[in-house]
Coordinates of C-alpha atoms in Angstrom, one line a residue:
M244 CA 0.0 0.0 0.1
Y245 CA 1.3 3.4 -0.8
K246 CA -1.3 5.4 1.1
T247 CA -1.4 5.0 5.0
N248 CA -4.5 3.1 5.9
L249 CA -7.3 5.2 7.2
K250 CA -7.1 4.0 10.8
D251 CA -3.5 4.9 11.2
F252 CA -3.7 7.9 9.2
L253 CA -6.6 9.3 11.6
S254 CA -4.7 8.0 14.8
S255 CA -1.7 10.7 13.5
N256 CA -4.1 13.8 13.9
P257 CA -1.6 16.7 14.5
F258 CA -4.2 18.8 15.8
P259 CA -4.2 19.3 19.8
E260 CA -6.9 17.3 21.4
P261 CA -8.0 15.5 18.5
L262 CA -11.1 13.9 19.8
T263 CA -12.5 17.1 21.2
Q264 CA -11.5 20.4 20.2
G265 CA -9.7 19.0 17.2
F266 CA -12.3 16.6 16.0
F267 CA -12.9 18.8 13.0
Y268 CA -9.4 17.9 11.7
R269 CA -10.3 14.4 12.0
E270 CA -13.0 15.0 9.6
K271 CA -11.0 16.9 7.4
M272 CA -8.2 14.1 7.4
R273 CA -11.1 11.3 6.4
A274 CA -12.1 13.6 3.5
I275 CA -8.6 14.0 2.4
H276 CA -7.9 10.3 2.7
N277 CA -11.1 9.6 0.8
I278 CA -10.2 11.3 -2.4
A279 CA -6.2 10.8 -2.3
P280 CA -5.3 8.2 -5.0
E281 CA -3.9 4.9 -4.1
Q282 CA -0.9 4.5 -6.1
E283 CA 2.9 5.3 -6.2
L284 CA 4.0 8.8 -6.0
P285 CA 7.4 9.3 -5.4
Q286 CA 7.7 12.9 -5.5
I287 CA 5.2 15.1 -4.0
L288 CA 5.0 18.9 -3.5
E289 CA 3.2 20.2 -0.4
V290 CA 2.3 23.6 -1.0
G291 CA 1.6 25.6 2.3
G292 CA 2.0 22.5 4.5
G293 CA 3.5 24.6 7.4
Q294 CA 4.0 22.4 10.2
S295 CA 1.0 20.0 9.9
G296 CA 2.9 17.5 7.8
L297 CA -0.4 15.9 6.5
T298 CA 1.1 14.8 3.0
A299 CA 4.0 12.9 4.7
L300 CA 1.5 11.2 7.0
L301 CA -0.7 10.2 3.9
Y302 CA 1.9 9.1 2.0
P303 CA 5.1 7.6 4.0
Q304 CA 6.8 6.0 1.1
S305 CA 7.0 9.4 -1.1
Q306 CA 9.7 12.1 -1.0
I307 CA 8.0 15.4 0.1
T308 CA 9.0 18.9 -0.6
N309 CA 7.0 21.1 1.6
I310 CA 7.0 25.0 0.4
D311 CA 5.7 27.7 2.7
L312 CA 6.1 31.4 3.1
N313 CA 6.8 31.1 7.0
S314 CA 10.5 30.2 7.3
Q315 CA 10.1 29.3 11.0
Y316 CA 8.1 26.1 9.8
A317 CA 11.7 24.5 8.8
Q318 CA 12.0 23.7 12.5
A319 CA 8.7 22.0 12.9
P320 CA 9.5 18.2 13.8
C321 CA 7.4 16.9 10.6
N322 CA 9.9 18.9 8.3
Q323 CA 13.1 17.4 10.2
Q324 CA 12.5 14.1 8.5
K325 CA 14.6 12.5 5.9
K326 CA 11.9 12.0 3.5
V327 CA 10.8 15.8 3.9
K328 CA 12.5 18.6 2.3
F329 CA 11.4 22.1 3.6
V330 CA 11.6 25.1 1.2
C331 CA 10.7 28.6 2.1
G332 CA 9.1 30.2 -0.9
D333 CA 5.9 31.6 -2.6
A334 CA 2.9 29.4 -3.9
T335 CA 2.5 32.0 -6.8
N336 CA 6.3 31.6 -8.1
L337 CA 7.4 28.2 -7.4
P338 CA 11.0 27.5 -7.7
F339 CA 10.8 24.3 -9.4
E340 CA 11.3 23.0 -13.1
N341 CA 8.1 22.1 -15.2
Q342 CA 6.8 18.6 -14.5
S343 CA 8.9 18.0 -11.5
F344 CA 6.3 16.2 -9.1
D345 CA 3.7 13.4 -9.2
A346 CA 1.4 15.2 -7.3
V347 CA 0.8 18.5 -5.6
T348 CA -1.2 19.1 -2.3
M349 CA -2.8 22.3 -1.5
F350 CA -4.7 21.9 1.9
D351 CA -6.5 24.7 3.2
L352 CA -4.4 27.2 1.2
L353 CA -6.2 28.7 -1.7
E354 CA -8.4 30.7 0.4
H355 CA -5.5 32.6 1.8
I356 CA -3.8 33.5 -1.4
P357 CA -5.0 36.8 -3.2
D358 CA -3.8 35.4 -6.5
D359 CA -5.2 32.1 -6.4
Q360 CA -5.1 31.8 -10.2
K361 CA -1.4 32.1 -10.4
A362 CA -1.2 29.6 -7.5
V363 CA -3.2 26.9 -9.3
S364 CA -1.2 27.8 -12.7
E365 CA 2.1 27.1 -10.7
A366 CA 0.6 24.0 -9.3
L367 CA -0.3 22.5 -12.7
R368 CA 2.8 23.7 -14.3
V369 CA 5.0 21.5 -11.8
L370 CA 2.9 18.7 -12.2
R371 CA 4.0 15.7 -14.5
P372 CA 1.5 14.5 -17.2
G373 CA -1.1 12.5 -15.3
G374 CA -0.2 13.8 -12.0
F375 CA -2.6 14.7 -9.0
L376 CA -3.7 18.0 -7.6
L377 CA -5.3 17.4 -4.3
I378 CA -7.0 20.5 -2.7
S379 CA -9.1 21.1 0.4
T380 CA -11.0 24.4 0.9
P381 CA -14.0 25.9 2.5
N382 CA -17.1 25.8 0.1
E383 CA -20.2 27.9 -0.4
N384 CA -21.8 26.6 3.0
W385 CA -19.2 27.9 5.2
R386 CA -19.9 30.8 7.4
F387 CA -18.9 31.5 11.1
P388 CA -20.4 30.7 13.4
Y389 CA -22.5 28.6 11.3
Y390 CA -25.6 29.0 13.6
Q391 CA -27.0 32.4 14.5
F392 CA -27.6 31.1 18.2
M393 CA -23.7 30.6 18.3
Q394 CA -23.1 34.4 17.8
S395 CA -23.1 35.2 21.5
I396 CA -20.0 32.9 22.2
C397 CA -18.1 33.3 18.9
P398 CA -16.1 36.0 17.3
N399 CA -17.5 37.5 14.3
E400 CA -16.9 36.1 10.7
S401 CA -14.4 39.1 9.7
E402 CA -12.3 38.7 12.8
V403 CA -11.9 35.0 12.4
M404 CA -11.0 35.4 8.7
A405 CA -8.6 38.1 9.7
E406 CA -7.0 36.1 12.3
W407 CA -6.7 32.9 9.9
G408 CA -5.5 35.0 7.1
H409 CA -8.5 34.3 4.7
V410 CA -8.9 36.6 1.9
R411 CA -12.0 34.8 0.8
R412 CA -14.6 32.5 2.3
G413 CA -14.2 29.7 -0.1
Y414 CA -15.4 28.0 -3.3
T415 CA -18.2 26.5 -5.3
L416 CA -17.2 23.5 -7.3
A417 CA -17.9 25.4 -10.3
E418 CA -15.7 28.3 -9.2
L419 CA -12.8 25.9 -8.7
K420 CA -13.4 24.3 -12.3
T421 CA -13.0 27.6 -13.8
L422 CA -10.0 28.2 -11.9
I423 CA -8.5 24.8 -12.4
D424 CA -9.9 24.2 -16.0
L425 CA -9.6 20.3 -15.4
P426 CA -12.5 17.7 -14.8
C427 CA -12.7 17.0 -10.9
A428 CA -11.8 13.3 -10.5
K429 CA -13.4 13.1 -6.9
F430 CA -14.5 15.0 -3.9
A431 CA -15.6 14.4 -0.4
T432 CA -17.4 17.1 1.9
F433 CA -16.6 17.3 5.7
I434 CA -17.9 19.2 8.7
N435 CA -21.5 18.8 8.1
P436 CA -24.4 20.9 10.0
L437 CA -24.0 18.9 13.1
T438 CA -20.3 18.4 13.5
V439 CA -19.9 22.1 12.7
L440 CA -21.1 22.7 16.2
G441 CA -17.8 21.3 17.8
H442 CA -15.9 23.1 15.2
D443 CA -17.4 26.4 16.2
V444 CA -17.1 25.8 20.0
A445 CA -13.5 25.0 19.3
F446 CA -12.8 28.6 17.8
S447 CA -15.4 30.4 20.3
N448 CA -14.6 33.1 22.7
L449 CA -15.2 30.4 25.6
S450 CA -12.2 29.5 27.9
H451 CA -10.1 26.4 27.1
R452 CA -11.7 24.5 29.8
Q453 CA -15.2 25.6 28.8
R454 CA -14.6 24.7 25.0
R455 CA -13.1 21.3 26.1
L456 CA -16.3 20.5 28.3
L457 CA -18.7 21.7 25.6
C458 CA -17.0 19.5 22.9
K459 CA -17.2 16.5 25.2
I460 CA -21.0 17.1 25.9
L461 CA -21.5 17.3 22.0
S462 CA -19.4 14.0 21.6
P463 CA -22.2 11.7 21.1
L464 CA -23.9 13.9 18.4
T465 CA -20.5 14.7 16.6
W466 CA -19.4 11.0 16.6
L467 CA -23.0 10.0 15.2
S468 CA -23.0 12.7 12.7
Y469 CA -19.4 11.8 11.6
Y470 CA -20.3 8.2 10.9
L471 CA -23.4 8.9 9.0
H472 CA -21.8 11.6 6.9
Q473 CA -21.4 10.5 3.3
P474 CA -18.7 12.0 1.0
N475 CA -21.3 13.6 -1.2
S476 CA -23.5 14.9 1.9
Q477 CA -23.8 18.8 2.7
G478 CA -20.5 20.0 4.3
T479 CA -19.0 23.3 5.1
E480 CA -15.7 22.3 3.4
T481 CA -14.6 19.8 0.7
A482 CA -11.5 18.0 -0.4
Y483 CA -11.0 17.6 -4.1
L484 CA -8.8 15.4 -6.4
W485 CA -8.0 16.8 -9.8
Q486 CA -5.8 15.2 -12.4
Q487 CA -3.3 16.7 -14.9
V488 CA -4.0 15.7 -18.5
N489 CA -1.5 13.1 -20.0

């Protein structure tokens, strides 16, 4: 197997408190695993991988190049592995030759980049023929907080977007198809209208202790909704797989 099995991948969730406040990250990882191709991908470029190391966790046999604007991430444990090379650089001006990689991952990245068209063009430029582009991003259902009754305990959306460095809320599939100009091979949604409660609590204005307690109280609903969720069900974010033409 070239791709880590789902159980082991989920158990490596790097987000703190992965079964309570970090549960939304488990949802994201499951969606990414769902769309990730099961085949040999010797050279993978992770654009904006930061300090999460998701691509290396997903494809343990591949050589990973992680490029990020923040040079401090070079010291992150995930970037100290022999199979990972960290490069400080810009997604809109990749310092790599044409057709250098078998896959490019852009997890939670495009919504942060003003010139998203240039970033996509660069990703496709360095992809080999038949190579894969894996993307995760908020979709048209994303908002913060998701429910109006949560507004009393949450910061407003503009504050959250500024804190997270978002320059746009997200994309519809049609918008991404226009941006990427390739057929979408596969997609999987995550953070559905019930599990989103835990997500919004995790980023609320409550104290850490209150957030953790409330996430635990919500756990039965969160887990049930998680298990019932299907890749094409409504979610607030989506993972996509695109393939470069041969």
